[in-house]
């Protein structure tokens, strides 16, 4: 029987969220013994727990079929690897940072200077596109310490909250790219594995849609139902059920998280009362 092979980060910021996504997609993966390869109990999926920087090569070589990884790593090492789905979590930036005492006015201030980074290709491509050259010092970890020990004048690294930069006396001055977790696909994936990927992706999409939406119920005067229905950004049309009180109905629909408060304000102004909002576990189209 065919089995789909997926790589995820064995530790760090992507590990927990990747496992949670699989769990939310109805896939049981138990790794209580910290194994490097585990088979799901209820889906034809084999999970490889790998060092983050090694994942692109595993995809390129066809050792795994898919992976959950940051798209910043694809920019650095993922030539030929396609993105099947943006996952919306583990958002961060790849940014240029300099010591707080650096009198930074523009990117040109870094021309010819030393830059420490774990992303040499990304840095070279960025500065080259600006017509500039920098002296790259490649570091595997703890990039933030490089200016303090005299190894570099600036760094390029992942920035989430910025607290690590602050603790090391650095300030963010330029954003090279924005990143988030993605579902990446090996260029060597077989047709059998593609069929399994399609099933997995269907589940993942249902989970992602639910996280971006809310289920909403409200009491509406019958003469306001059409007006309320025109406000609601529904999948097809709202569900309308009569209430025990004559002249009123209960209207049910789905609302986008991003526009939630704007829509709520419009519904109240149109006459909706007793508005109840509920989370959605899955949303299957």
Short mmCIF file of C-alpha atoms in Angstrom, two decimals:
data_model
loop_
_atom_site.label_atom_id
_atom_site.label_comp_id
_atom_site.label_asym_id
_atom_site.label_seq_id
_atom_site.Cartn_x
_atom_site.Cartn_y
_atom_site.Cartn_z
CA UNK A 1 0.00 0.00 0.00
CA UNK A 2 1.23 3.48 -0.88
CA UNK A 3 2.24 5.78 1.96
CA UNK A 4 2.80 9.53 1.97
CA UNK A 5 6.06 10.71 3.57
CA UNK A 6 6.09 14.08 5.31
CA UNK A 7 8.98 15.90 6.98
CA UNK A 8 8.50 18.29 9.87
CA UNK A 9 10.94 20.13 12.09
CA UNK A 10 12.09 17.87 14.95
CA UNK A 11 12.19 20.76 17.44
CA UNK A 12 11.64 24.48 17.55
CA UNK A 13 8.87 26.84 16.58
CA UNK A 14 7.34 24.73 13.78
CA UNK A 15 7.28 21.38 15.60
CA UNK A 16 4.26 21.85 17.88
CA UNK A 17 2.13 23.70 15.34
CA UNK A 18 2.84 21.13 12.62
CA UNK A 19 1.75 18.26 14.87
CA UNK A 20 -1.34 20.22 15.93
CA UNK A 21 -2.31 20.75 12.29
CA UNK A 22 -2.07 17.02 11.63
CA UNK A 23 -4.12 16.34 14.76
CA UNK A 24 -6.78 18.87 13.73
CA UNK A 25 -6.84 17.13 10.34
CA UNK A 26 -7.82 13.89 12.08
CA UNK A 27 -4.39 12.25 11.85
CA UNK A 28 -2.97 10.53 14.95
CA UNK A 29 0.82 10.71 15.30
CA UNK A 30 2.41 9.47 18.52
CA UNK A 31 6.07 10.21 19.12
CA UNK A 32 6.45 9.64 22.84
CA UNK A 33 9.84 7.99 22.35
CA UNK A 34 11.30 10.87 20.32
CA UNK A 35 11.78 8.70 17.25
CA UNK A 36 12.97 10.23 13.98
CA UNK A 37 10.35 8.36 11.91
CA UNK A 38 6.77 7.59 12.98
CA UNK A 39 3.80 6.11 11.12
CA UNK A 40 0.34 7.60 11.67
CA UNK A 41 -2.16 5.15 13.12
CA UNK A 42 -5.18 6.17 11.04
CA UNK A 43 -3.88 7.61 7.75
CA UNK A 44 -1.23 6.35 5.29
CA UNK A 45 1.32 8.90 6.46
CA UNK A 46 4.91 8.48 7.60
CA UNK A 47 6.34 11.43 9.55
CA UNK A 48 10.06 12.22 9.47
CA UNK A 49 11.33 14.49 12.26
CA UNK A 50 14.31 16.32 10.75
CA UNK A 51 16.63 19.21 11.41
CA UNK A 52 15.04 22.26 9.83
CA UNK A 53 17.92 23.11 7.51
CA UNK A 54 18.02 19.53 6.14
CA UNK A 55 14.38 19.40 5.02
CA UNK A 56 14.79 21.06 1.58
CA UNK A 57 17.42 18.49 0.50
CA UNK A 58 15.19 15.61 1.59
CA UNK A 59 12.47 17.04 -0.66
CA UNK A 60 14.80 17.63 -3.59
CA UNK A 61 16.17 14.07 -3.33
CA UNK A 62 12.65 12.59 -3.07
CA UNK A 63 13.33 10.98 0.33
CA UNK A 64 10.10 12.62 1.53
CA UNK A 65 7.10 13.63 -0.56
CA UNK A 66 6.03 16.74 1.34
CA UNK A 67 7.11 18.90 4.26
CA UNK A 68 5.84 21.58 6.60
CA UNK A 69 8.47 24.30 6.66
CA UNK A 70 8.97 28.05 6.61
CA UNK A 71 8.91 29.51 3.12
CA UNK A 72 11.99 31.56 4.09
CA UNK A 73 13.88 28.24 3.96
CA UNK A 74 12.49 27.57 0.48
CA UNK A 75 13.86 30.92 -0.68
CA UNK A 76 17.27 29.94 0.71
CA UNK A 77 17.49 26.25 -0.24
CA UNK A 78 14.34 25.14 -2.01
CA UNK A 79 14.98 25.55 -5.73
CA UNK A 80 12.45 23.47 -7.69
CA UNK A 81 10.23 22.80 -4.66
CA UNK A 82 6.58 23.83 -5.09
CA UNK A 83 4.26 25.20 -2.40
CA UNK A 84 0.94 23.35 -2.20
CA UNK A 85 -0.56 25.38 0.63
CA UNK A 86 0.22 28.42 2.77
CA UNK A 87 -0.60 27.41 6.34
CA UNK A 88 -0.89 30.75 8.11
CA UNK A 89 1.13 29.99 11.25
CA UNK A 90 4.73 30.55 12.40
CA UNK A 91 4.76 33.94 10.73
CA UNK A 92 8.03 35.84 10.90
CA UNK A 93 10.36 38.11 8.94
CA UNK A 94 13.88 37.77 7.60
CA UNK A 95 15.33 41.12 8.54
CA UNK A 96 18.50 43.18 8.64
CA UNK A 97 19.51 44.32 12.13
CA UNK A 98 22.36 46.50 13.35
CA UNK A 99 23.68 47.53 16.80
CA UNK A 100 21.56 50.21 18.47
CA UNK A 101 24.52 52.58 18.38
CA UNK A 102 24.81 52.25 14.58
CA UNK A 103 23.78 55.58 13.01
CA UNK A 104 21.65 53.90 10.35
CA UNK A 105 20.04 56.13 7.71
CA UNK A 106 19.61 53.87 4.67
CA UNK A 107 20.55 50.47 3.30
CA UNK A 108 23.53 52.03 1.55
CA UNK A 109 25.15 52.43 4.98
CA UNK A 110 25.83 48.66 4.88
CA UNK A 111 27.56 48.61 1.49
CA UNK A 112 30.85 46.72 1.81
CA UNK A 113 30.34 45.90 5.48
CA UNK A 114 30.31 42.49 7.22
CA UNK A 115 26.95 40.73 7.59
CA UNK A 116 26.49 37.58 9.69
CA UNK A 117 23.63 35.27 8.71
CA UNK A 118 22.33 31.72 8.38
CA UNK A 119 20.80 32.68 5.02
CA UNK A 120 23.72 33.54 2.72
CA UNK A 121 21.86 33.08 -0.59
CA UNK A 122 18.94 35.22 0.55
CA UNK A 123 21.31 37.96 1.71
CA UNK A 124 23.46 37.93 -1.43
CA UNK A 125 20.40 37.99 -3.71
CA UNK A 126 18.87 40.87 -1.74
CA UNK A 127 21.94 43.11 -1.67
CA UNK A 128 22.81 42.28 -5.28
CA UNK A 129 19.31 43.35 -6.33
CA UNK A 130 20.06 46.70 -4.66
CA UNK A 131 23.38 47.03 -6.51
CA UNK A 132 25.36 46.47 -3.33
CA UNK A 133 27.95 44.00 -2.03
CA UNK A 134 28.50 42.82 1.54
CA UNK A 135 31.02 40.53 3.20
CA UNK A 136 29.04 37.43 4.24
CA UNK A 137 29.90 35.55 7.44
CA UNK A 138 27.80 32.38 7.52
CA UNK A 139 26.78 31.22 11.02
CA UNK A 140 24.64 28.19 11.89
CA UNK A 141 23.12 29.61 15.07
CA UNK A 142 23.19 32.46 17.62
CA UNK A 143 23.58 35.00 14.82
CA UNK A 144 22.56 37.85 17.14
CA UNK A 145 25.83 37.68 19.07
CA UNK A 146 28.02 38.33 16.00
CA UNK A 147 28.18 42.17 16.22
CA UNK A 148 28.87 42.03 19.98
CA UNK A 149 31.98 39.86 19.50
CA UNK A 150 33.26 41.87 16.55
CA UNK A 151 32.47 39.25 13.91
CA UNK A 152 30.13 41.47 11.87
CA UNK A 153 28.73 44.96 11.51
CA UNK A 154 25.15 43.75 10.96
CA UNK A 155 23.11 40.56 10.84
CA UNK A 156 20.31 39.07 8.77
CA UNK A 157 18.11 36.66 10.70
CA UNK A 158 14.56 35.55 11.45
CA UNK A 159 12.61 38.05 13.55
CA UNK A 160 9.33 37.18 15.28
CA UNK A 161 8.68 39.43 18.27
CA UNK A 162 12.01 41.27 18.16
CA UNK A 163 12.77 40.46 21.80
CA UNK A 164 15.94 38.53 20.95
CA UNK A 165 17.29 41.50 18.99
CA UNK A 166 16.50 43.82 21.89
CA UNK A 167 18.27 41.57 24.41
CA UNK A 168 21.39 41.57 22.25
CA UNK A 169 21.48 45.34 21.73
CA UNK A 170 20.28 45.24 18.12
CA UNK A 171 17.58 47.05 16.14
CA UNK A 172 15.70 45.93 13.04
CA UNK A 173 16.29 48.29 10.10
CA UNK A 174 15.13 46.46 6.94
CA UNK A 175 12.75 43.59 6.15
CA UNK A 176 14.03 41.36 3.35
CA UNK A 177 11.01 39.04 3.21
CA UNK A 178 8.00 37.86 5.21
CA UNK A 179 7.59 34.18 5.92
CA UNK A 180 5.05 31.67 7.19
CA UNK A 181 4.70 27.91 7.36
CA UNK A 182 3.88 26.23 4.06
CA UNK A 183 3.13 22.73 2.80
CA UNK A 184 5.95 22.07 0.32
CA UNK A 185 6.03 19.30 -2.29
CA UNK A 186 8.97 17.29 -3.63
CA UNK A 187 9.58 17.60 -7.40
CA UNK A 188 9.91 13.79 -7.38
CA UNK A 189 6.55 12.97 -5.78
CA UNK A 190 4.86 9.93 -7.37
CA UNK A 191 1.32 9.85 -8.77
CA UNK A 192 0.26 7.51 -5.92
CA UNK A 193 1.60 9.95 -3.33
CA UNK A 194 -0.06 12.85 -5.14
CA UNK A 195 -3.43 11.13 -4.66
CA UNK A 196 -2.77 10.83 -0.91
CA UNK A 197 -1.56 14.43 -0.79
CA UNK A 198 -4.86 15.53 -2.34
CA UNK A 199 -6.76 13.81 0.50
CA UNK A 200 -4.48 15.34 3.14
CA UNK A 201 -4.70 18.78 1.58
CA UNK A 202 -8.52 18.57 1.55
CA UNK A 203 -8.45 17.98 5.30
CA UNK A 204 -5.92 20.76 5.90
CA UNK A 205 -7.96 23.25 3.86
CA UNK A 206 -11.05 22.41 5.93
CA UNK A 207 -9.10 23.14 9.12
CA UNK A 208 -7.63 26.40 7.78
CA UNK A 209 -11.02 27.66 6.60
CA UNK A 210 -12.51 27.00 10.03
CA UNK A 211 -9.78 29.05 11.73
CA UNK A 212 -10.61 32.04 9.52
CA UNK A 213 -14.38 31.89 10.11
CA UNK A 214 -16.98 32.09 12.87
CA UNK A 215 -20.47 30.63 13.05
CA UNK A 216 -23.03 33.32 13.85
CA UNK A 217 -26.64 33.10 15.08
CA UNK A 218 -28.98 36.03 15.62
CA UNK A 219 -32.62 36.95 16.14
CA UNK A 220 -34.02 39.04 13.28
CA UNK A 221 -37.42 40.66 12.64
CA UNK A 222 -38.97 38.97 9.61
CA UNK A 223 -39.19 42.27 7.71
CA UNK A 224 -35.40 42.70 8.12
CA UNK A 225 -34.32 39.24 6.90
CA UNK A 226 -33.53 40.37 3.33
CA UNK A 227 -31.49 43.33 4.54
CA UNK A 228 -29.59 41.16 7.02
CA UNK A 229 -28.98 38.49 4.36
CA UNK A 230 -27.39 41.06 2.07
CA UNK A 231 -24.92 42.01 4.82
CA UNK A 232 -23.80 38.46 5.56
CA UNK A 233 -20.82 37.14 3.51
CA UNK A 234 -22.29 33.63 3.42
CA UNK A 235 -21.22 30.49 1.59
CA UNK A 236 -24.57 30.27 -0.26
CA UNK A 237 -27.45 31.70 1.74
CA UNK A 238 -28.17 32.01 5.47
CA UNK A 239 -30.28 29.48 7.34
CA UNK A 240 -33.56 31.03 8.50
CA UNK A 241 -35.75 29.35 11.14
CA UNK A 242 -38.94 30.78 12.69
CA UNK A 243 -38.91 31.62 16.40
CA UNK A 244 -41.74 30.96 18.84
CA UNK A 245 -42.32 34.72 19.01
CA UNK A 246 -44.38 35.74 16.01
CA UNK A 247 -42.69 38.01 13.49
CA UNK A 248 -39.14 36.92 14.40
CA UNK A 249 -36.71 34.37 12.97
CA UNK A 250 -33.34 32.92 13.90
CA UNK A 251 -30.72 33.54 11.18
CA UNK A 252 -27.58 31.39 11.03
CA UNK A 253 -24.52 32.01 8.85
CA UNK A 254 -20.71 32.04 8.62
CA UNK A 255 -18.67 35.21 8.96
CA UNK A 256 -15.00 35.91 8.18
CA UNK A 257 -12.72 36.59 11.14
CA UNK A 258 -11.03 39.50 9.32
CA UNK A 259 -14.28 41.43 8.83
CA UNK A 260 -15.97 40.25 12.02
CA UNK A 261 -16.51 43.52 13.93
CA UNK A 262 -17.46 45.57 10.87
CA UNK A 263 -20.15 43.04 9.95
CA UNK A 264 -21.40 42.82 13.56
CA UNK A 265 -21.86 46.61 13.64
CA UNK A 266 -23.82 46.50 10.38
CA UNK A 267 -26.03 43.64 11.63
CA UNK A 268 -26.90 45.52 14.84
CA UNK A 269 -27.75 48.67 12.90
CA UNK A 270 -30.00 46.59 10.60
CA UNK A 271 -32.00 45.26 13.56
CA UNK A 272 -30.33 41.97 14.54
CA UNK A 273 -30.55 41.09 18.25
CA UNK A 274 -29.20 38.38 20.54
CA UNK A 275 -26.13 37.78 18.35
CA UNK A 276 -24.25 34.61 19.28
CA UNK A 277 -20.81 33.78 17.83
CA UNK A 278 -19.28 30.28 17.92
CA UNK A 279 -15.93 28.83 16.78
CA UNK A 280 -15.92 26.35 13.89
CA UNK A 281 -13.94 23.12 14.23
CA UNK A 282 -13.97 22.15 10.54
CA UNK A 283 -15.47 23.72 7.42
CA UNK A 284 -15.86 21.36 4.44
CA UNK A 285 -16.85 22.75 1.05
#
